[in-house]
Amino acid sequence: MTTPTLRRRMTSMDAAFLYFEKPTLPLHIGFTSVLDGPISKETLVGHMQSRMHRIPRYRELAVFDAFNLGHPRWEDDPNFDVKRHIDEITLPKGASYEELMATISAIHARMLPRDRPLWKIVLIHGMPGGVTGMCMLVHHCMVDGVSGVELLTSLTDLAKDIEPEAPQPFTPATPSSTVARARDAWRDTVQSAMAQSADAVRWAMDPLKQMRDMQAVTGALMSAAPSLVQPAPATPFNRPVSGSRSYAVVALSFGEIRGVRGALGGTINDVVLTALSGGMGAFLREEGINTDRMELRAMVPVNVRTEEDKTALGNAVSMLIAPLPVGILDPVERHKAVISGMGRLKSANQAGGFALMTRLTEQVPPALQALAGSMAPNGQALFNMVCTNVPGPQIPLYIAGRKIEELWPLVPLSAGMGLNVCLTSYNGVLYWGICADPKLVPDVDRVATLVRESFDQLKEAATAAAAVPA
């Protein structure tokens, strides 16, 4: 197993998830694994202790410098104890699916304590069928979706009967003094400025790179111009977000999704966005909203890791501003619109352009970024929702001798976006985790049902299209 690549100091993007986090907007990601039988807290603690050498960041604190001279840095937790990160809950006898979802929502709604490494596991006992839930949360400043999957593979095995590893000794480094942290922050700031200056000189001496970068940024801005000039359509869930959460899961056969793609064209992500558009359109119409010619906007994260950065923790993402044609009722026509819209964004290299612009934030002083985060309003007008799709392992995984039967992803809500969607593929199934603010979306289960019905309609249309002779 490859050891994750670790940075000592956070990037601007990593740190932003700490700067912009608020009690009503916790910014961790995660998943709930459904294990095929009971597992005790003691067993899980022992398993995690045996794997901590694989994930050293899980033993490190996010440490802030005085006056935010630099972005937060990672230091060993002098009081690290796996037991502080693992809790357990037992559901009432005969608990329903709704009670299970409410339990996961309550776990997801709380910020992770910042006096310890930013991760947590909660075992959920008493689930129907004798299975056990394992809800794992990791702060977004530590990982994005892709590196989160890499971490999952560090904690799991490929077979049931794997001999447990012996825990390796860990002696935390002596915590840095306030003076040492200030000195290091100043040194890192100077080194970063020098590196940026050197990059600027190299860029100025490379006309071909200048042309490519200008084309990427221009393409991104041109393709995003309508979204940057006009606000996103108004919906019931695009309002200030409260601290409450609700959650629902949809599980779709990955083989059926591939079948739809094969019959109607496009990509897996196009099929996902088409099903999401249909479900959201039906939801809005049930809410009495006229969706004729309406097109919602989804912020779709795009992985920009190179092969060399595959094991690096932290965040390496750009984004696309994806159109969701919720006003098109016919599933085939809706799918064509999604393919066309996404094709335009890819042709304009919108993700590449936004990635270049994101790098510019590294030149903004950390103190100003921290101030901006503390003053950021609980609202925005550019996007209606986030839809992130993270490829996962297509083989069964095991943890502490228990098979992971299902893998339900968790995604945070964002300022002004009271409904977000995360998808993860695992062992032949594409799992949708739909997170909402119940004060803005009272029935998230209904949204999940409408998304499933939307996919079923698309699948029927694809089956009919495949049956027509060429």
CSV table of C-alpha atoms in Angstrom, one decimal:
chain,number,residue,atom,x,y,z
A,1,MET,CA,0.0,0.0,0.0
A,2,THR,CA,1.4,3.4,-1.1
A,3,THR,CA,1.9,5.8,1.8
A,4,PRO,CA,0.0,9.1,1.2
A,5,THR,CA,2.1,12.1,0.2
A,6,LEU,CA,1.9,14.7,3.0
A,7,ARG,CA,2.4,18.4,2.9
A,8,ARG,CA,3.3,20.2,6.2
A,9,ARG,CA,1.3,23.4,5.4
A,10,MET,CA,-2.1,23.6,3.8
A,11,THR,CA,-2.7,25.0,0.4
A,12,SER,CA,-5.0,27.9,0.0
A,13,MET,CA,-7.8,25.5,-1.2
A,14,ASP,CA,-7.3,23.2,1.8
A,15,ALA,CA,-7.3,26.0,4.3
A,16,ALA,CA,-10.4,27.6,2.8
A,17,PHE,CA,-12.5,24.7,4.2
A,18,LEU,CA,-11.4,25.8,7.7
A,19,TYR,CA,-11.8,29.5,7.1
A,20,PHE,CA,-15.3,29.2,5.7
A,21,GLU,CA,-16.6,26.6,8.1
A,22,LYS,CA,-19.3,27.7,10.5
A,23,PRO,CA,-21.4,25.8,13.1
A,24,THR,CA,-24.3,25.8,10.7
A,25,LEU,CA,-22.1,24.8,7.8
A,26,PRO,CA,-19.7,22.0,8.8
A,27,LEU,CA,-17.3,21.2,6.0
A,28,HIS,CA,-16.5,17.5,6.4
A,29,ILE,CA,-17.1,14.7,3.9
A,30,GLY,CA,-17.6,11.0,4.5
A,31,PHE,CA,-19.5,7.9,4.0
A,32,THR,CA,-21.6,5.3,5.9
A,33,SER,CA,-20.4,1.7,5.3
A,34,VAL,CA,-23.0,-1.0,5.8
A,35,LEU,CA,-21.1,-3.9,7.3
A,36,ASP,CA,-22.4,-7.5,6.9
A,37,GLY,CA,-22.6,-8.2,10.7
A,38,PRO,CA,-21.9,-6.9,14.1
A,39,ILE,CA,-18.6,-5.3,15.0
A,40,SER,CA,-17.6,-4.0,18.5
A,41,LYS,CA,-16.1,-0.7,19.3
A,42,GLU,CA,-13.1,-2.5,20.8
A,43,THR,CA,-12.5,-4.5,17.5
A,44,LEU,CA,-12.7,-1.3,15.4
A,45,VAL,CA,-10.3,0.5,17.8
A,46,GLY,CA,-7.8,-2.3,17.5
A,47,HIS,CA,-8.2,-2.3,13.7
A,48,MET,CA,-7.6,1.4,13.4
A,49,GLN,CA,-4.6,1.3,15.7
A,50,SER,CA,-3.1,-1.3,13.4
A,51,ARG,CA,-3.6,0.9,10.4
A,52,MET,CA,-2.6,4.3,11.7
A,53,HIS,CA,1.0,4.1,10.3
A,54,ARG,CA,-0.7,4.0,6.9
A,55,ILE,CA,-2.5,7.2,7.4
A,56,PRO,CA,-0.2,9.4,9.5
A,57,ARG,CA,-2.3,12.5,8.8
A,58,TYR,CA,-5.0,11.0,11.0
A,59,ARG,CA,-2.7,11.6,14.0
A,60,GLU,CA,-2.1,15.3,13.2
A,61,LEU,CA,-3.7,18.5,14.3
A,62,ALA,CA,-4.6,21.5,12.2
A,63,VAL,CA,-2.6,24.3,13.9
A,64,PHE,CA,-3.2,28.0,13.2
A,65,ASP,CA,-0.4,30.5,13.3
A,66,ALA,CA,-0.8,33.8,15.3
A,67,PHE,CA,-2.5,36.4,13.2
A,68,ASN,CA,-2.8,33.9,10.3
A,69,LEU,CA,0.7,34.7,9.1
A,70,GLY,CA,0.6,31.4,7.1
A,71,HIS,CA,-2.1,28.9,6.3
A,72,PRO,CA,-2.6,26.3,9.0
A,73,ARG,CA,0.0,23.6,9.2
A,74,TRP,CA,-0.1,19.9,10.3
A,75,GLU,CA,1.5,18.9,13.6
A,76,ASP,CA,1.5,15.6,15.6
A,77,ASP,CA,-1.3,15.5,18.2
A,78,PRO,CA,0.6,15.1,21.5
A,79,ASN,CA,-2.5,13.6,23.0
A,80,PHE,CA,-3.5,11.3,20.2
A,81,ASP,CA,-5.7,8.4,21.1
A,82,VAL,CA,-7.8,6.4,18.5
A,83,LYS,CA,-10.5,6.0,21.2
A,84,ARG,CA,-11.2,9.7,21.1
A,85,HIS,CA,-12.3,9.4,17.5
A,86,ILE,CA,-14.6,6.4,17.7
A,87,ASP,CA,-18.1,6.5,19.1
A,88,GLU,CA,-21.1,4.2,19.0
A,89,ILE,CA,-24.8,4.5,18.9
A,90,THR,CA,-27.5,1.8,19.3
A,91,LEU,CA,-30.8,2.4,17.5
A,92,PRO,CA,-34.1,1.6,19.3
A,93,LYS,CA,-35.3,-2.0,18.8
A,94,GLY,CA,-37.1,-2.3,15.5
A,95,ALA,CA,-35.8,1.1,14.3
A,96,SER,CA,-37.0,2.1,10.8
A,97,TYR,CA,-35.0,3.3,7.8
A,98,GLU,CA,-36.2,6.8,8.6
A,99,GLU,CA,-34.7,6.6,12.1
A,100,LEU,CA,-31.5,5.4,10.7
A,101,MET,CA,-31.3,8.3,8.2
A,102,ALA,CA,-32.2,10.7,11.0
A,103,THR,CA,-29.3,9.3,13.1
A,104,ILE,CA,-26.8,9.7,10.2
A,105,SER,CA,-28.1,13.2,9.6
A,106,ALA,CA,-27.6,14.2,13.3
A,107,ILE,CA,-24.0,12.8,13.2
A,108,HIS,CA,-23.3,14.7,9.9
A,109,ALA,CA,-24.8,18.0,11.2
A,110,ARG,CA,-22.1,18.6,13.9
A,111,MET,CA,-18.7,20.1,13.4
A,112,LEU,CA,-15.7,17.9,14.1
A,113,PRO,CA,-13.8,19.0,17.3
A,114,ARG,CA,-10.7,21.0,16.4
A,115,ASP,CA,-8.8,20.0,19.5
A,116,ARG,CA,-7.9,16.7,17.8
A,117,PRO,CA,-7.2,15.3,14.3
A,118,LEU,CA,-10.2,16.1,12.1
A,119,TRP,CA,-11.8,12.7,11.7
A,120,LYS,CA,-14.4,10.6,13.4
A,121,ILE,CA,-16.1,7.2,13.2
A,122,VAL,CA,-19.5,6.4,14.7
A,123,LEU,CA,-20.6,2.8,14.8
A,124,ILE,CA,-24.4,2.4,14.4
A,125,HIS,CA,-25.7,-0.8,16.1
A,126,GLY,CA,-29.3,-2.1,15.9
A,127,MET,CA,-29.8,-1.8,12.2
A,128,PRO,CA,-32.3,-4.1,10.5
A,129,GLY,CA,-31.0,-7.5,9.4
A,130,GLY,CA,-28.1,-7.6,11.9
A,131,VAL,CA,-25.9,-5.4,9.9
A,132,THR,CA,-23.8,-2.5,11.3
A,133,GLY,CA,-23.3,1.0,10.1
A,134,MET,CA,-19.9,2.7,10.2
A,135,CYS,CA,-20.3,6.4,9.7
A,136,MET,CA,-16.9,8.0,9.0
A,137,LEU,CA,-16.3,11.7,8.7
A,138,VAL,CA,-13.1,13.4,7.5
A,139,HIS,CA,-12.7,17.2,7.3
A,140,HIS,CA,-12.5,18.6,3.7
A,141,CYS,CA,-9.3,20.4,4.5
A,142,MET,CA,-7.6,16.9,4.8
A,143,VAL,CA,-9.0,15.2,1.7
A,144,ASP,CA,-11.2,15.6,-1.3
A,145,GLY,CA,-13.3,12.8,-2.7
A,146,VAL,CA,-10.6,11.2,-4.7
A,147,SER,CA,-8.0,11.2,-1.9
A,148,GLY,CA,-10.8,10.0,0.5
A,149,VAL,CA,-11.2,6.9,-1.6
A,150,GLU,CA,-7.5,6.4,-1.4
A,151,LEU,CA,-7.7,6.6,2.3
A,152,LEU,CA,-10.6,4.1,2.4
A,153,THR,CA,-8.4,1.5,0.6
A,154,SER,CA,-5.7,2.0,3.3
A,155,LEU,CA,-8.2,1.0,6.0
A,156,THR,CA,-9.7,-2.0,4.3
A,157,ASP,CA,-8.6,-5.4,3.0
A,158,LEU,CA,-9.4,-7.4,-0.2
A,159,ALA,CA,-10.4,-10.6,1.7
A,160,LYS,CA,-12.3,-11.4,4.9
A,161,ASP,CA,-9.6,-13.4,6.7
A,162,ILE,CA,-6.6,-11.2,6.7
A,163,GLU,CA,-4.2,-11.5,9.6
A,164,PRO,CA,-4.4,-8.3,11.7
A,165,GLU,CA,-1.3,-6.1,11.5
A,166,ALA,CA,0.6,-5.3,14.7
A,167,PRO,CA,0.2,-1.7,15.8
A,168,GLN,CA,3.4,0.3,15.2
A,169,PRO,CA,4.8,2.5,17.9
A,170,PHE,CA,4.1,6.3,17.6
A,171,THR,CA,6.0,9.0,19.5
A,172,PRO,CA,4.6,12.4,18.6
A,173,ALA,CA,7.0,15.2,17.8
A,174,THR,CA,7.3,18.0,20.4
A,175,PRO,CA,4.7,20.7,19.6
A,176,SER,CA,6.2,23.8,18.1
A,177,SER,CA,6.3,27.0,20.3
A,178,THR,CA,4.4,30.1,19.2
A,179,VAL,CA,7.7,31.8,18.3
A,180,ALA,CA,8.8,28.8,16.2
A,181,ARG,CA,5.4,28.7,14.4
A,182,ALA,CA,5.7,32.4,13.6
A,183,ARG,CA,9.2,31.9,12.3
A,184,ASP,CA,8.2,29.0,10.2
A,185,ALA,CA,5.2,30.8,8.8
A,186,TRP,CA,7.4,33.8,7.9
A,187,ARG,CA,9.9,31.5,6.2
A,188,ASP,CA,7.2,29.6,4.3
A,189,THR,CA,5.6,32.8,3.2
A,190,VAL,CA,8.9,34.1,1.8
A,191,GLN,CA,9.7,30.8,0.1
A,192,SER,CA,6.3,30.8,-1.4
A,193,ALA,CA,6.7,34.3,-2.7
A,194,MET,CA,10.1,33.5,-4.2
A,195,ALA,CA,8.6,30.4,-5.9
A,196,GLN,CA,5.7,32.4,-7.3
A,197,SER,CA,8.2,35.0,-8.6
A,198,ALA,CA,10.3,32.3,-10.3
A,199,ASP,CA,7.1,30.8,-11.8
A,200,ALA,CA,6.1,34.2,-13.1
A,201,VAL,CA,9.6,34.7,-14.7
A,202,ARG,CA,9.4,31.3,-16.4
A,203,TRP,CA,5.9,32.0,-17.6
A,204,ALA,CA,7.0,35.4,-19.0
A,205,MET,CA,9.7,33.6,-21.0
A,206,ASP,CA,7.4,30.9,-22.4
A,207,PRO,CA,5.1,32.4,-25.0
A,208,LEU,CA,3.6,29.0,-25.8
A,209,LYS,CA,2.5,28.5,-22.2
A,210,GLN,CA,1.2,32.1,-22.0
A,211,MET,CA,-1.0,31.4,-25.0
A,212,ARG,CA,-2.3,28.1,-23.6
A,213,ASP,CA,-3.0,29.6,-20.2
A,214,MET,CA,-4.8,32.6,-21.8
A,215,GLN,CA,-6.9,30.3,-24.0
A,216,ALA,CA,-7.8,28.2,-21.0
A,217,VAL,CA,-8.8,31.2,-18.8
A,218,THR,CA,-10.6,32.9,-21.7
A,219,GLY,CA,-12.5,29.7,-22.5
A,220,ALA,CA,-13.5,29.2,-18.9
A,221,LEU,CA,-14.8,32.8,-18.6
A,222,MET,CA,-16.6,32.8,-21.9
A,223,SER,CA,-18.4,29.5,-21.2
A,224,ALA,CA,-19.2,30.6,-17.6
A,225,ALA,CA,-20.2,34.2,-18.6
A,226,PRO,CA,-24.0,33.6,-18.3
A,227,SER,CA,-23.6,32.0,-14.9
A,228,LEU,CA,-21.3,34.8,-13.7
A,229,VAL,CA,-23.5,37.6,-15.0
A,230,GLN,CA,-27.0,36.3,-14.1
A,231,PRO,CA,-28.0,34.7,-10.8
A,232,ALA,CA,-29.0,31.0,-10.7
A,233,PRO,CA,-32.8,30.4,-10.9
A,234,ALA,CA,-34.5,30.8,-7.5
A,235,THR,CA,-35.6,27.6,-5.8
A,236,PRO,CA,-36.9,26.8,-2.3
A,237,PHE,CA,-33.5,25.3,-1.2
A,238,ASN,CA,-31.3,28.2,-2.3
A,239,ARG,CA,-31.6,30.2,0.8
A,240,PRO,CA,-29.5,30.6,4.0
A,241,VAL,CA,-28.8,27.2,5.4
A,242,SER,CA,-29.6,26.2,9.0
A,243,GLY,CA,-27.7,23.8,11.2
A,244,SER,CA,-30.2,20.9,10.6
A,245,ARG,CA,-29.6,18.1,8.2
A,246,SER,CA,-31.6,15.4,6.5
A,247,TYR,CA,-30.3,12.5,4.3
A,248,ALA,CA,-31.5,10.0,1.8
A,249,VAL,CA,-29.8,7.3,-0.3
A,250,VAL,CA,-30.4,6.0,-3.8
A,251,ALA,CA,-28.7,2.9,-5.1
A,252,LEU,CA,-28.6,2.3,-8.9
A,253,SER,CA,-27.0,-0.6,-10.8
A,254,PHE,CA,-23.8,0.5,-12.4
A,255,GLY,CA,-24.4,-2.0,-15.2
A,256,GLU,CA,-27.8,-0.4,-16.0
A,257,ILE,CA,-26.2,3.0,-16.1
A,258,ARG,CA,-23.6,1.8,-18.5
A,259,GLY,CA,-26.5,0.3,-20.6
A,260,VAL,CA,-28.2,3.7,-20.8
A,261,ARG,CA,-24.9,5.3,-21.8
A,262,GLY,CA,-24.4,2.7,-24.5
A,263,ALA,CA,-27.9,3.2,-25.9
A,264,LEU,CA,-28.1,7.0,-25.7
A,265,GLY,CA,-24.5,8.1,-25.8
A,266,GLY,CA,-22.6,10.5,-23.5
A,267,THR,CA,-20.7,9.6,-20.4
A,268,ILE,CA,-21.6,8.1,-17.1
A,269,ASN,CA,-21.7,11.6,-15.6
A,270,ASP,CA,-24.1,12.7,-18.4
A,271,VAL,CA,-26.5,9.9,-17.4
A,272,VAL,CA,-26.2,11.0,-13.7
A,273,LEU,CA,-26.9,14.7,-14.6
A,274,THR,CA,-29.8,13.7,-16.8
A,275,ALA,CA,-31.4,11.6,-14.0
A,276,LEU,CA,-30.7,14.4,-11.5
A,277,SER,CA,-32.3,17.0,-13.8
A,278,GLY,CA,-35.4,14.9,-14.2
A,279,GLY,CA,-35.8,14.3,-10.5
A,280,MET,CA,-35.2,18.0,-9.5
A,281,GLY,CA,-37.6,19.1,-12.2
A,282,ALA,CA,-40.3,16.9,-10.9
A,283,PHE,CA,-39.6,18.1,-7.3
A,284,LEU,CA,-39.8,21.7,-8.3
A,285,ARG,CA,-43.1,21.2,-10.2
A,286,GLU,CA,-44.5,19.5,-7.1
A,287,GLU,CA,-43.6,22.6,-5.2
A,288,GLY,CA,-45.6,24.7,-7.6
A,289,ILE,CA,-42.7,26.2,-9.5
A,290,ASN,CA,-42.9,26.6,-13.3
A,291,THR,CA,-39.9,24.9,-14.8
A,292,ASP,CA,-40.6,25.7,-18.4
A,293,ARG,CA,-37.2,26.5,-20.0
A,294,MET,CA,-35.6,26.5,-16.6
A,295,GLU,CA,-32.0,25.3,-16.3
A,296,LEU,CA,-30.5,24.9,-12.8
A,297,ARG,CA,-26.8,25.1,-12.3
A,298,ALA,CA,-24.7,22.4,-10.6
A,299,MET,CA,-21.2,23.0,-9.4
A,300,VAL,CA,-19.5,19.7,-10.5
A,301,PRO,CA,-16.0,19.2,-8.9
A,302,VAL,CA,-13.4,17.9,-11.4
A,303,ASN,CA,-10.3,15.9,-10.3
A,304,VAL,CA,-7.1,17.6,-11.6
A,305,ARG,CA,-4.6,15.3,-10.0
A,306,THR,CA,-1.7,14.0,-12.0
A,307,GLU,CA,-0.6,10.4,-11.8
A,308,GLU,CA,2.3,11.6,-9.6
A,309,ASP,CA,-0.2,13.3,-7.2
A,310,LYS,CA,-2.5,10.3,-7.0
A,311,THR,CA,-1.6,9.5,-3.4
A,312,ALA,CA,-1.4,13.1,-2.2
A,313,LEU,CA,-3.8,14.1,0.4
A,314,GLY,CA,-5.6,17.5,0.4
A,315,ASN,CA,-7.7,19.0,-2.4
A,316,ALA,CA,-6.8,18.9,-6.1
A,317,VAL,CA,-10.0,19.9,-7.8
A,318,SER,CA,-11.4,22.4,-10.3
A,319,MET,CA,-15.0,22.6,-11.3
A,320,LEU,CA,-17.5,22.8,-14.1
A,321,ILE,CA,-20.7,24.9,-14.0
A,322,ALA,CA,-23.0,22.1,-15.3
A,323,PRO,CA,-26.5,22.9,-16.8
A,324,LEU,CA,-29.4,20.9,-15.4
A,325,PRO,CA,-32.2,21.2,-17.9
A,326,VAL,CA,-35.0,20.6,-15.4
A,327,GLY,CA,-37.6,22.0,-17.8
A,328,ILE,CA,-37.3,19.3,-20.4
A,329,LEU,CA,-39.8,16.6,-19.7
A,330,ASP,CA,-38.8,14.0,-22.3
A,331,PRO,CA,-35.8,12.0,-20.9
A,332,VAL,CA,-34.1,11.5,-24.2
A,333,GLU,CA,-34.3,15.1,-25.1
A,334,ARG,CA,-33.1,16.0,-21.7
A,335,HIS,CA,-30.1,13.7,-22.0
A,336,LYS,CA,-29.2,15.2,-25.4
A,337,ALA,CA,-29.3,18.7,-23.8
A,338,VAL,CA,-27.0,17.5,-21.0
A,339,ILE,CA,-24.5,15.9,-23.5
A,340,SER,CA,-24.5,19.1,-25.5
A,341,GLY,CA,-24.1,21.4,-22.5
A,342,MET,CA,-21.3,19.4,-21.0
A,343,GLY,CA,-19.6,19.1,-24.4
A,344,ARG,CA,-19.5,22.8,-24.7
A,345,LEU,CA,-17.9,23.1,-21.2
A,346,LYS,CA,-15.3,20.5,-22.0
A,347,SER,CA,-14.5,22.0,-25.4
A,348,ALA,CA,-13.9,25.4,-23.7
A,349,ASN,CA,-11.7,23.7,-21.1
A,350,GLN,CA,-13.7,25.3,-18.4
A,351,ALA,CA,-12.2,23.1,-15.7
A,352,GLY,CA,-8.7,23.8,-16.8
A,353,GLY,CA,-9.3,27.6,-16.8
A,354,PHE,CA,-10.9,27.6,-13.4
A,355,ALA,CA,-7.9,25.5,-12.1
A,356,LEU,CA,-5.5,28.2,-13.3
A,357,MET,CA,-7.6,30.9,-11.6
A,358,THR,CA,-7.7,28.9,-8.4
A,359,ARG,CA,-4.0,28.9,-8.3
A,360,LEU,CA,-4.0,32.7,-8.1
A,361,THR,CA,-5.6,32.4,-4.7
A,362,GLU,CA,-2.3,31.1,-3.4
A,363,GLN,CA,-1.0,34.7,-3.8
A,364,VAL,CA,-3.6,36.1,-1.5
A,365,PRO,CA,-2.3,36.6,2.1
A,366,PRO,CA,-3.6,33.9,4.4
A,367,ALA,CA,-4.9,36.6,6.9
A,368,LEU,CA,-7.1,38.1,4.2
A,369,GLN,CA,-8.4,34.7,3.2
A,370,ALA,CA,-9.2,33.9,6.8
A,371,LEU,CA,-11.0,37.3,7.2
A,372,ALA,CA,-13.0,36.7,4.1
A,373,GLY,CA,-14.1,33.3,5.4
A,374,SER,CA,-15.2,34.7,8.8
A,375,MET,CA,-17.2,37.4,7.0
A,376,ALA,CA,-18.7,35.3,4.2
A,377,PRO,CA,-22.5,35.5,4.0
A,378,ASN,CA,-24.7,32.3,4.2
A,379,GLY,CA,-25.8,32.6,0.7
A,380,GLN,CA,-24.6,32.9,-2.9
A,381,ALA,CA,-26.3,33.3,-6.3
A,382,LEU,CA,-24.0,31.4,-8.8
A,383,PHE,CA,-25.1,27.8,-8.2
A,384,ASN,CA,-28.2,25.9,-7.2
A,385,MET,CA,-26.4,22.8,-5.9
A,386,VAL,CA,-23.3,20.7,-5.8
A,387,CYS,CA,-23.1,17.3,-7.6
A,388,THR,CA,-19.9,15.4,-7.1
A,389,ASN,CA,-19.2,11.9,-8.5
A,390,VAL,CA,-16.3,10.0,-7.0
A,391,PRO,CA,-15.3,6.7,-8.6
A,392,GLY,CA,-14.8,4.0,-6.0
A,393,PRO,CA,-13.5,0.4,-5.9
A,394,GLN,CA,-15.5,-2.1,-8.0
A,395,ILE,CA,-14.6,-5.1,-5.8
A,396,PRO,CA,-15.7,-6.0,-2.3
A,397,LEU,CA,-13.8,-4.5,0.6
A,398,TYR,CA,-13.5,-5.8,4.1
A,399,ILE,CA,-12.8,-4.0,7.4
A,400,ALA,CA,-11.8,-5.9,10.6
A,401,GLY,CA,-13.2,-9.1,9.0
A,402,ARG,CA,-16.5,-7.6,8.0
A,403,LYS,CA,-17.6,-7.1,4.4
A,404,ILE,CA,-18.7,-3.7,3.3
A,405,GLU,CA,-22.1,-4.4,1.7
A,406,GLU,CA,-23.0,-0.8,0.8
A,407,LEU,CA,-21.2,2.5,0.7
A,408,TRP,CA,-23.4,5.6,1.2
A,409,PRO,CA,-21.5,8.9,0.5
A,410,LEU,CA,-22.0,12.1,2.6
A,411,VAL,CA,-21.5,15.6,1.3
A,412,PRO,CA,-21.6,18.9,3.2
A,413,LEU,CA,-24.1,21.6,2.4
A,414,SER,CA,-22.7,25.0,1.2
A,415,ALA,CA,-23.6,28.6,1.7
A,416,GLY,CA,-27.0,29.2,0.1
A,417,MET,CA,-27.3,25.6,-1.2
A,418,GLY,CA,-29.6,23.6,1.0
A,419,LEU,CA,-29.5,20.5,-1.1
A,420,ASN,CA,-26.3,18.8,-2.4
A,421,VAL,CA,-25.6,15.4,-4.0
A,422,CYS,CA,-22.6,13.1,-3.8
A,423,LEU,CA,-22.2,9.8,-5.7
A,424,THR,CA,-19.8,7.0,-5.2
A,425,SER,CA,-19.5,3.8,-7.2
A,426,TYR,CA,-18.7,0.6,-5.2
A,427,ASN,CA,-18.8,-3.1,-6.2
A,428,GLY,CA,-21.2,-2.7,-9.2
A,429,VAL,CA,-23.5,-0.1,-7.6
A,430,LEU,CA,-23.7,3.7,-7.9
A,431,TYR,CA,-24.7,5.1,-4.5
A,432,TRP,CA,-26.3,8.6,-4.3
A,433,GLY,CA,-26.1,10.4,-1.0
A,434,ILE,CA,-28.6,13.3,-1.0
A,435,CYS,CA,-28.1,15.8,1.9
A,436,ALA,CA,-30.5,18.6,2.6
A,437,ASP,CA,-31.6,21.2,5.1
A,438,PRO,CA,-35.0,20.0,6.3
A,439,LYS,CA,-36.1,23.5,6.9
A,440,LEU,CA,-35.7,24.2,3.2
A,441,VAL,CA,-36.4,20.7,1.8
A,442,PRO,CA,-38.9,19.1,4.3
A,443,ASP,CA,-39.0,15.7,2.5
A,444,VAL,CA,-35.6,14.7,1.1
A,445,ASP,CA,-36.9,11.1,0.7
A,446,ARG,CA,-39.3,12.5,-1.9
A,447,VAL,CA,-36.3,13.9,-3.8
A,448,ALA,CA,-34.6,10.6,-3.7
A,449,THR,CA,-37.7,8.8,-5.0
A,450,LEU,CA,-38.1,11.3,-7.9
A,451,VAL,CA,-34.4,10.9,-8.9
A,452,ARG,CA,-34.9,7.1,-9.0
A,453,GLU,CA,-38.1,7.5,-11.0
A,454,SER,CA,-36.3,9.8,-13.4
A,455,PHE,CA,-33.6,7.2,-14.0
A,456,ASP,CA,-36.1,4.5,-14.5
A,457,GLN,CA,-37.8,6.6,-17.2
A,458,LEU,CA,-34.4,7.2,-18.8
A,459,LYS,CA,-33.7,3.5,-18.7
A,460,GLU,CA,-37.0,2.7,-20.4
A,461,ALA,CA,-36.3,5.2,-23.1
A,462,ALA,CA,-32.8,3.7,-23.6
A,463,THR,CA,-34.2,0.2,-23.8
A,464,ALA,CA,-36.7,1.3,-26.4
A,465,ALA,CA,-34.0,3.0,-28.4
A,466,ALA,CA,-31.7,0.0,-28.3
A,467,ALA,CA,-34.6,-2.2,-29.6
A,468,VAL,CA,-35.0,-0.1,-32.7
A,469,PRO,CA,-33.1,-1.7,-35.7
A,470,ALA,CA,-30.2,0.4,-36.9
